[in-house]
Short mmCIF file of C-alpha atoms and ligand atoms in Angstrom, two decimals:
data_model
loop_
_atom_site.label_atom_id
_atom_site.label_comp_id
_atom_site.label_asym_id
_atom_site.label_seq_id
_atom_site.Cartn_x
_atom_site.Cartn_y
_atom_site.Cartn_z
CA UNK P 56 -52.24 -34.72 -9.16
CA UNK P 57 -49.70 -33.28 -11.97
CA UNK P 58 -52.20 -30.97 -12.99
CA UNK P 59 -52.78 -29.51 -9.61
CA UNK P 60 -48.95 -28.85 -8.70
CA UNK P 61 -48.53 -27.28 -12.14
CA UNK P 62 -52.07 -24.68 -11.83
CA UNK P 63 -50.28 -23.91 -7.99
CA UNK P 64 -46.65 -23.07 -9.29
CA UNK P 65 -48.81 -20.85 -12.22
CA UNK P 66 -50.27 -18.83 -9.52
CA UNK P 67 -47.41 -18.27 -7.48
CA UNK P 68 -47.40 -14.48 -6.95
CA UNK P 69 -43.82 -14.03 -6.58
CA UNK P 70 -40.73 -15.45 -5.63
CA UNK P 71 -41.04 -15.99 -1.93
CA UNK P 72 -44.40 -18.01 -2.90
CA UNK P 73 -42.62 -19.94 -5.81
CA UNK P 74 -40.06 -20.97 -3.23
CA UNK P 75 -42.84 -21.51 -0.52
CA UNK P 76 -44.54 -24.44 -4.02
CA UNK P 77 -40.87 -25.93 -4.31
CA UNK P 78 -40.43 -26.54 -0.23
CA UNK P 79 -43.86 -28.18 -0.28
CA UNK P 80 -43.30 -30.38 -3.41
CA UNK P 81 -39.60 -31.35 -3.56
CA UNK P 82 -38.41 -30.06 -0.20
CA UNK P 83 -37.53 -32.57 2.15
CA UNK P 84 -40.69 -33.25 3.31
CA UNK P 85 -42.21 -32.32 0.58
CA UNK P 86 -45.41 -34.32 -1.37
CA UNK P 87 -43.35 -35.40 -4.17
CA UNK P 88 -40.14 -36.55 -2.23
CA UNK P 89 -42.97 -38.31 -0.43
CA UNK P 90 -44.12 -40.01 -2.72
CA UNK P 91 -40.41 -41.44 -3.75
CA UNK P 92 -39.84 -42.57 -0.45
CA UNK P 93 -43.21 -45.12 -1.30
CA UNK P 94 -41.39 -46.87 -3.80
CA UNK P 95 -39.32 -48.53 -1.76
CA UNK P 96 -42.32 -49.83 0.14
CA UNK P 97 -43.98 -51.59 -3.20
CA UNK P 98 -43.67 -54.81 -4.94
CA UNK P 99 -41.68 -54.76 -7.68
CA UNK P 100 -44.88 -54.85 -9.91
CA UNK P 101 -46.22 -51.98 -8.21
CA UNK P 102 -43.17 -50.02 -8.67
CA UNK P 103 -42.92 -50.95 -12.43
CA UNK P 104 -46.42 -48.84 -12.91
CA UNK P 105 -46.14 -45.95 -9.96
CA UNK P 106 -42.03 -45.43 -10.26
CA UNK P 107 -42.06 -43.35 -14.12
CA UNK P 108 -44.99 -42.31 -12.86
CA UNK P 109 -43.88 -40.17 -9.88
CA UNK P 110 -40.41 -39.14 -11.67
CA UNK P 111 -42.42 -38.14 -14.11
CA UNK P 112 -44.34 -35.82 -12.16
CA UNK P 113 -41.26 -35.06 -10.17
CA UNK P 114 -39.58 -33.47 -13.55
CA UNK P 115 -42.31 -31.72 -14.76
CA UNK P 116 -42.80 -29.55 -11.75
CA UNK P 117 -38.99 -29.04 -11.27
CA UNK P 118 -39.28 -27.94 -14.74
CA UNK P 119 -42.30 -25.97 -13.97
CA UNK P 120 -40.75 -24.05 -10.88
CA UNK P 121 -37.46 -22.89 -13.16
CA UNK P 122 -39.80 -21.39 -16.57
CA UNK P 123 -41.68 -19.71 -13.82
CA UNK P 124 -38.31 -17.89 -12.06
CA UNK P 125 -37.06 -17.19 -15.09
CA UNK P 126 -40.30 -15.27 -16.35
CA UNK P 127 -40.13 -13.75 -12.71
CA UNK P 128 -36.38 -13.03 -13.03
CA UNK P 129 -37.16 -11.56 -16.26
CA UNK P 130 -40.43 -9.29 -15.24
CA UNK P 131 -37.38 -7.99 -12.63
CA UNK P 132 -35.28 -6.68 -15.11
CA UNK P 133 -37.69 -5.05 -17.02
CA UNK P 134 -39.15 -3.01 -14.26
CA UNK P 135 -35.38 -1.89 -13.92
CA UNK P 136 -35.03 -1.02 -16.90
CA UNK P 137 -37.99 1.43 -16.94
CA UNK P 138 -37.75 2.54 -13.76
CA UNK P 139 -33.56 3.65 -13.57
CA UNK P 140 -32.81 6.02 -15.51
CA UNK P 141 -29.24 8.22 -16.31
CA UNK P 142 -29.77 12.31 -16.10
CA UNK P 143 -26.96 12.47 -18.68
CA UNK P 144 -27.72 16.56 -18.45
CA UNK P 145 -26.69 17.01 -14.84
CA UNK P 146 -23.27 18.64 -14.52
CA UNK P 147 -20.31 16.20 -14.03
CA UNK P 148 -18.16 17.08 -10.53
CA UNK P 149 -14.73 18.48 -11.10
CA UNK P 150 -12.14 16.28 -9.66
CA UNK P 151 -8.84 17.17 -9.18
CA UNK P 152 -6.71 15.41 -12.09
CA UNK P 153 -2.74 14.67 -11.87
CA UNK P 154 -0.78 14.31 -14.79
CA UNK P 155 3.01 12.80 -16.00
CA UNK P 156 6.02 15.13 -15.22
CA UNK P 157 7.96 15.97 -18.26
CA UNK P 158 10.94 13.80 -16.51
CA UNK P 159 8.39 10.78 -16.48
CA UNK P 160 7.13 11.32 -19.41
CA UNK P 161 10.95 10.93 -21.14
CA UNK P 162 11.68 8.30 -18.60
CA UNK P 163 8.85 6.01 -19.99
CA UNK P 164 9.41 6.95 -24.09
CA UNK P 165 13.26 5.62 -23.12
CA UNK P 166 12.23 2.88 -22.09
CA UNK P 167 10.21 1.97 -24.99
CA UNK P 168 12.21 3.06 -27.38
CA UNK P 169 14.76 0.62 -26.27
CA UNK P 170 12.50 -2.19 -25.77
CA UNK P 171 12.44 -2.05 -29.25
CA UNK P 172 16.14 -2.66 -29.52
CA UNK P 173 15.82 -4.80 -27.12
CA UNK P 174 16.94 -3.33 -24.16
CA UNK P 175 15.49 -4.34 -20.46
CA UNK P 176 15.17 -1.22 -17.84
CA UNK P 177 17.33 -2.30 -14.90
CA UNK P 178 17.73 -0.07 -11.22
CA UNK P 179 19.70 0.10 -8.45
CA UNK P 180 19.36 2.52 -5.05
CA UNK P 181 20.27 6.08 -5.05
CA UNK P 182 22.38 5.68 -1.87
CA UNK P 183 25.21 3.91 -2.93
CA UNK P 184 28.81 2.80 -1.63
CA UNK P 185 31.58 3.99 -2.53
CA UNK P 186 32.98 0.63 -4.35
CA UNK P 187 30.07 0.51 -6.69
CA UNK P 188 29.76 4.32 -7.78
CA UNK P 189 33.39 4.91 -8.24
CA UNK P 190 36.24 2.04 -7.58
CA UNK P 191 34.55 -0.66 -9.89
CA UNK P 192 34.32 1.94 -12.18
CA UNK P 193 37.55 2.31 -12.40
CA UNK P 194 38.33 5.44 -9.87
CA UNK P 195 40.29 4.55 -6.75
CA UNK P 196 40.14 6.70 -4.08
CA UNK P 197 43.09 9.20 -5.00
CA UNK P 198 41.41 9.38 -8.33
CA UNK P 199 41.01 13.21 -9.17
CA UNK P 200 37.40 11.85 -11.02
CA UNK P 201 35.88 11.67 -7.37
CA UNK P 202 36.89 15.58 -6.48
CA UNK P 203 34.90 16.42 -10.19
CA UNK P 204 31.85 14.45 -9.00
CA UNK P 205 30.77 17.13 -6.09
CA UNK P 206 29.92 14.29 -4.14
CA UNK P 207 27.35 13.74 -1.21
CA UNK P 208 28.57 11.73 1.26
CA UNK P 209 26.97 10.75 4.52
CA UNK P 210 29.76 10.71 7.83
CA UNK P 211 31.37 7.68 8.94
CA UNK P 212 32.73 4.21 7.48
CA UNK P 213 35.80 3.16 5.25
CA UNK P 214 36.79 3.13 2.01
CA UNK P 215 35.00 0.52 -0.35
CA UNK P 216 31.74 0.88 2.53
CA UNK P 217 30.97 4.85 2.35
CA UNK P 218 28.59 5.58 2.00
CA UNK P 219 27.09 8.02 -0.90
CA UNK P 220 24.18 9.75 -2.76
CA UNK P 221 24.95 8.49 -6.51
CA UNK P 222 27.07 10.84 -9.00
CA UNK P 223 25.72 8.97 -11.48
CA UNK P 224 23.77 5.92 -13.13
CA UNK P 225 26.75 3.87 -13.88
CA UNK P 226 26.90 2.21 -10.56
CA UNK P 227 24.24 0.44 -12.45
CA UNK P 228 26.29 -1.17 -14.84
CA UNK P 229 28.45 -2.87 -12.04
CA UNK P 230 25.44 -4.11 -10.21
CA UNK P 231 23.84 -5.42 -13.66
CA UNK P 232 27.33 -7.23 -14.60
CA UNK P 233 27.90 -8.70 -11.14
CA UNK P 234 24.15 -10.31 -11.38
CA UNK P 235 23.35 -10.93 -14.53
CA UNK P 236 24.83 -12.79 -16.94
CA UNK P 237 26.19 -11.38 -20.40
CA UNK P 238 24.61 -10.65 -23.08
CA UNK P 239 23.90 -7.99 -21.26
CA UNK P 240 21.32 -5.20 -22.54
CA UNK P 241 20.03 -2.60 -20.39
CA UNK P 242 19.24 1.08 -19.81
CA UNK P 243 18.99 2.50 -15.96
CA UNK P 244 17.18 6.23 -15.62
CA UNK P 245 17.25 7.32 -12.77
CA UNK P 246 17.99 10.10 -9.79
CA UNK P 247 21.04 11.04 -9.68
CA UNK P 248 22.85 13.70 -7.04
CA UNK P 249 25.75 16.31 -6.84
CA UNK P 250 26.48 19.09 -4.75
CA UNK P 251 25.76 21.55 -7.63
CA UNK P 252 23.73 24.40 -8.15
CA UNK P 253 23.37 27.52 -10.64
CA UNK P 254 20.90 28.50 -13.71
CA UNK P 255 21.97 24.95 -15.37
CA UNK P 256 22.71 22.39 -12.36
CA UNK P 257 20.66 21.20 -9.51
CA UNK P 258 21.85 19.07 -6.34
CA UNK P 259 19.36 16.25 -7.77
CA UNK P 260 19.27 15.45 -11.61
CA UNK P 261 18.47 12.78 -13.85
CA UNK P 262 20.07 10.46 -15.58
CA UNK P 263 19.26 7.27 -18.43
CA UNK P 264 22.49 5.21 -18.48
CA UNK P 265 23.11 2.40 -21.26
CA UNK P 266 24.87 -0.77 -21.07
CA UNK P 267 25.53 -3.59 -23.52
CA UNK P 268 27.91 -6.58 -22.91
CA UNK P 269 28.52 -9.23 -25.27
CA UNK P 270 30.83 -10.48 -27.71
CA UNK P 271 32.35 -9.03 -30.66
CA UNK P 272 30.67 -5.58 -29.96
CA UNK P 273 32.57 -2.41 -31.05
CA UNK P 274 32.06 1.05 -31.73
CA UNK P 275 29.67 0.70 -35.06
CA UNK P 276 27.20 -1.00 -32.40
CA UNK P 277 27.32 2.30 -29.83
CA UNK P 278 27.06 4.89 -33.15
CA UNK P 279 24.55 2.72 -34.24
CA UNK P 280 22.49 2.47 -31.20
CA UNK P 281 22.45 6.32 -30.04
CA UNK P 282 21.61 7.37 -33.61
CA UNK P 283 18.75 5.10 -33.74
CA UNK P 284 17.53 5.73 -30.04
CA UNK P 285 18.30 9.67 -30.95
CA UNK P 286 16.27 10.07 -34.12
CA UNK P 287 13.34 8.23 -32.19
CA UNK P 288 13.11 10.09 -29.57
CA UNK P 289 13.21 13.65 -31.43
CA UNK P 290 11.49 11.99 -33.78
CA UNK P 291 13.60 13.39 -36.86
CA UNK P 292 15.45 12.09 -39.30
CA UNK P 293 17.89 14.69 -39.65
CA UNK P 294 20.10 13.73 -36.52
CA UNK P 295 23.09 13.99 -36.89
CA UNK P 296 25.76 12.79 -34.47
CA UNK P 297 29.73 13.67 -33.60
CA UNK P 298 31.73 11.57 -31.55
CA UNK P 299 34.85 13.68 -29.96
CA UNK P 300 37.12 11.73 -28.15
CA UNK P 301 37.08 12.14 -24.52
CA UNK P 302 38.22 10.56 -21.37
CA UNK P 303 36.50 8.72 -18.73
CA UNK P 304 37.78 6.65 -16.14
CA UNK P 305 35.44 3.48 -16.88
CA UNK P 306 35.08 3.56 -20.78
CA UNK P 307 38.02 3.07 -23.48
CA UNK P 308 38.03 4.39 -25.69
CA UNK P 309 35.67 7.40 -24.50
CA UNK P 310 33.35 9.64 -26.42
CA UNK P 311 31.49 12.62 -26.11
CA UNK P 312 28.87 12.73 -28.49
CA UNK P 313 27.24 16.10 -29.66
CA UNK P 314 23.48 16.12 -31.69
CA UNK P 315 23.33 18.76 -34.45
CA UNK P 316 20.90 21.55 -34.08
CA UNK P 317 19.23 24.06 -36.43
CA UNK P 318 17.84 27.55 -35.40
CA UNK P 319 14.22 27.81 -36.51
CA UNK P 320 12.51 30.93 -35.73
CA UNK P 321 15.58 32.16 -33.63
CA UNK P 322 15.23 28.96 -31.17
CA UNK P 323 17.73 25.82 -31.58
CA UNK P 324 15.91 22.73 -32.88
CA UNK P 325 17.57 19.26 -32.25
CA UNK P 326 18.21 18.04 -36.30
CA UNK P 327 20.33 19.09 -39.42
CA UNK P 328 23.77 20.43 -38.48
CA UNK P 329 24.18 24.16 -37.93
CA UNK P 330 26.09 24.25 -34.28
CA UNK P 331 26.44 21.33 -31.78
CA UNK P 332 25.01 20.38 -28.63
CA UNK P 333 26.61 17.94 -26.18
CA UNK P 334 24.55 14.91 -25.19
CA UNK P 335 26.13 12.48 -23.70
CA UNK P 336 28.79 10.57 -22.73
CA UNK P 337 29.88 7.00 -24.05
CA UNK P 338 32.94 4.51 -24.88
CA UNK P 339 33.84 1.16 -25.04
CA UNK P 340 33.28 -0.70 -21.15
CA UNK P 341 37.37 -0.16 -19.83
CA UNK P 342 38.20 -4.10 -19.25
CA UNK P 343 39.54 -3.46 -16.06
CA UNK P 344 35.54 -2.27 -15.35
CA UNK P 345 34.42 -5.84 -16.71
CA UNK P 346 37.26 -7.89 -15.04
CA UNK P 347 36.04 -5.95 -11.03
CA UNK P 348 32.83 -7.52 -12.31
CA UNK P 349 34.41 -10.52 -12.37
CA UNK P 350 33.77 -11.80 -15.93
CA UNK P 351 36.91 -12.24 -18.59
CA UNK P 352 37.65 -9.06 -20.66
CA UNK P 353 38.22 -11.27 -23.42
CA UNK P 354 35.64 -12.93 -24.01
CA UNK P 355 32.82 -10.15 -23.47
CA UNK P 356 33.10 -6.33 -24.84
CA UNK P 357 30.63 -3.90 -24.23
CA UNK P 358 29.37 -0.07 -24.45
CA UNK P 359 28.18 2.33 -22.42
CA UNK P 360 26.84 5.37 -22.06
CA UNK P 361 24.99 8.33 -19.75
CA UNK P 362 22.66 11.03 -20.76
CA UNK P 363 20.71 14.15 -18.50
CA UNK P 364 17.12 12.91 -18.86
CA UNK P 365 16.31 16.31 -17.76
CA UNK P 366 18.21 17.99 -20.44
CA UNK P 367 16.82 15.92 -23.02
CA UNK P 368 13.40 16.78 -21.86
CA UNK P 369 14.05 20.35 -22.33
CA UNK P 370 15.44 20.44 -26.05
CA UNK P 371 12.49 18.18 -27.10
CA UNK P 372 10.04 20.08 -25.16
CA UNK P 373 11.61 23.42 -26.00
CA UNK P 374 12.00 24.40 -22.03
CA UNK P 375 14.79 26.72 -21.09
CA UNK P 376 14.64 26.35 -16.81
CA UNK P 377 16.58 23.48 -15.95
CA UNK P 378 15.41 24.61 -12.45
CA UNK P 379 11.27 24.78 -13.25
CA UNK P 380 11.59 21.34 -13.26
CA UNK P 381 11.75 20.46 -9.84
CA UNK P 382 9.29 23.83 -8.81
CA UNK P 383 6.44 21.92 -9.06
CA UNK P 384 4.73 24.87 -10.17
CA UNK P 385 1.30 23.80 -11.66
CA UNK P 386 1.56 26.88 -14.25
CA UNK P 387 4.95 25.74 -15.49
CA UNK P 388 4.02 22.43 -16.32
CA UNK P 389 0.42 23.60 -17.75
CA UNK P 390 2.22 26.33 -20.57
CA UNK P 391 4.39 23.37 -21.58
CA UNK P 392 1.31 21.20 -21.58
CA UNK P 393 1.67 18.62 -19.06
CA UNK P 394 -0.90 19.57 -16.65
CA UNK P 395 -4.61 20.85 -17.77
N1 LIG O 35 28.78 8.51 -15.93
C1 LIG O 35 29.20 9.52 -16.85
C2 LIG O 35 28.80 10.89 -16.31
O1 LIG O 35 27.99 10.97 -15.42
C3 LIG O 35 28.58 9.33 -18.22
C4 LIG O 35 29.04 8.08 -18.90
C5 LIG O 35 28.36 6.89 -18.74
C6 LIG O 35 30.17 8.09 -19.71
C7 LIG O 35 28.74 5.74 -19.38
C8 LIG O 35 30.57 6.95 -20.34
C9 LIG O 35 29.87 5.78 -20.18
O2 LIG O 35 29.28 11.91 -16.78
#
């Protein structure tokens, strides 16, 4: 009876006649199951001799049925195999390719150059009140700071609620410090918008602002920290930095900070100290900004400090258009290499 099963699975033809063997042996009413369903009909002596028997015969044609789909399953693959085939010599079809803007490009090697100092990239929205883009900061309304910022305002509401397109990034700061808590280490690059426009400003801009609270932190930290993020990301080690003092509203003391430049082959290159470019600008957090952020001015310190991504893309990349940038001409950013 074994025998028999096992010659039927062997000539299955295929796999619909393999399954067609399996259905008739173990299906459920199939020989085999059958023949289990007798066992409970025998004495137990009778059982003794026919029950190994017929489990027995039960595993060696399950058995039987799986070698013979695998060799089936097998016999598939290889036909495959030699029957699709690649035409690696047919021509490939040209798909239109995008690539990173110069401004996204800088935006991303920020943010890992500071991950290594182990800053966190925080955001906030580009339309912005009032409270959070200039009083926190330390410019009440009558402040003459808010007539320098060339400000975009949109009609309506009252002081503290007005609406506004961001001067800057440092709005950042005050939403980081009223919901987070210190230490504090972040940067914040970003769109940023004033009603400005010649060869060297546009209405919309970019800036990568910096923010550290915590305690015991100084001056040293803020040299430290721009000279290190500077000579990474012009990847020199000639940068060298000045600090002039300066004045803004929400850092004391403030700092403008200028990057030496060379002139090789009658262009300026950021390194070594022939003239000075100006940067950024930076100081110690004013405590009056930390206290409208509702933490104690003596027991956390911090620096800050903002910087024109786009400004920093063109003396690394050697551009001289400030307004090329925002063209989104595909020849522009192809002879500067970010498009193919
Ligand atoms: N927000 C300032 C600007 O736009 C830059 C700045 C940021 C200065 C942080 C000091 C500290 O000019």
């Amino acid at each position: 009876l074994g025998s028999d099963w096992l010659s039927r699975i062997d000539a299955a033809a295929d796999l619909a006649a393999l399954e067609a063997e399996r259905v008739a042996a173990l299906g459920k009413q199939g020989a085999i199951t059958g023949l289990l369903k007798t066992l409970g009909g025998m004495s137990p002596e009778e059982r003794q001799t026919a029950g190994p028997r017929i489990h027995a015969l039960r595993e060696s044609v399950t058995d039987a049925i799986a070698a013979k789909k695998a060799a089936f399953e097998a016999a598939e693959l290889e036909r495959k195999l030699a029957t699709e085939t690649l035409d690696m010599t047919l021509p490939v079809l040209s798909a239109p390719q995008g690539s990173v803007h110069p401004v996204s490009q800088v935006m991303d090697e920020l943010a890992e150059i500071f991950a290594d100092l182990g800053f966190a990239v925080a955001t906030g929205p580009e339309i912005e009140d009032d409270w959070h883009n200039f009083t926190a900061l330390n410019i009440p309304e009558s402040h003459p700071a808010r007539a320098m910022h060339d400000t975009f305002y949109f009609p309506g509401e009252s002081e503290g609620k007005r609406m506004l397109l961001r001067t800057h990034t440092s709005p950042v700061q005050i939403r980081t410090m009223t919901s987070q808590e210190p230490p504090i280490r972040i940067i914040a690059p970003g769109r940023t918008y004033r009603s400005d426009s010649d060869a060297t400003h546009t209405p919309m801009f970019h800036q990568v602002e910096g923010l550290v609270i915590d305690r015991g932190i100084h001056m040293g930290h803020l040299k430290w920290t721009l000279e290190t993020f500077l000579k990474a990301f012009f990847e020199r080690d000639d940068i060298v930095l000045r600090l002039r003092p300066s004045y803004f509203p929400f850092t004391e003391p403030s700092a403008e900070v200028d990057v030496g430049y060379s002139v090789e082959k009658g262009r300026r290159v950021i390194g070594g100290s022939e003239g000075w470019m100006e940067v950024l600008g930076s100081g110690m957090v004013h405590p009056k900004v930390i206290a409208a952020c509702g933490l104690d001015p003596d027991e956390w310190q911090g620096f800050a400090f903002g910087c024109g991504i786009d400004r920093l893309a063109m003396l690394k990349y050697g551009m001289d258009d400030l307004r090329a940038f925002f063209d989104g001409d595909l020849r522009w950013l192809r002879h500067y290499g970010f498009a193919s």
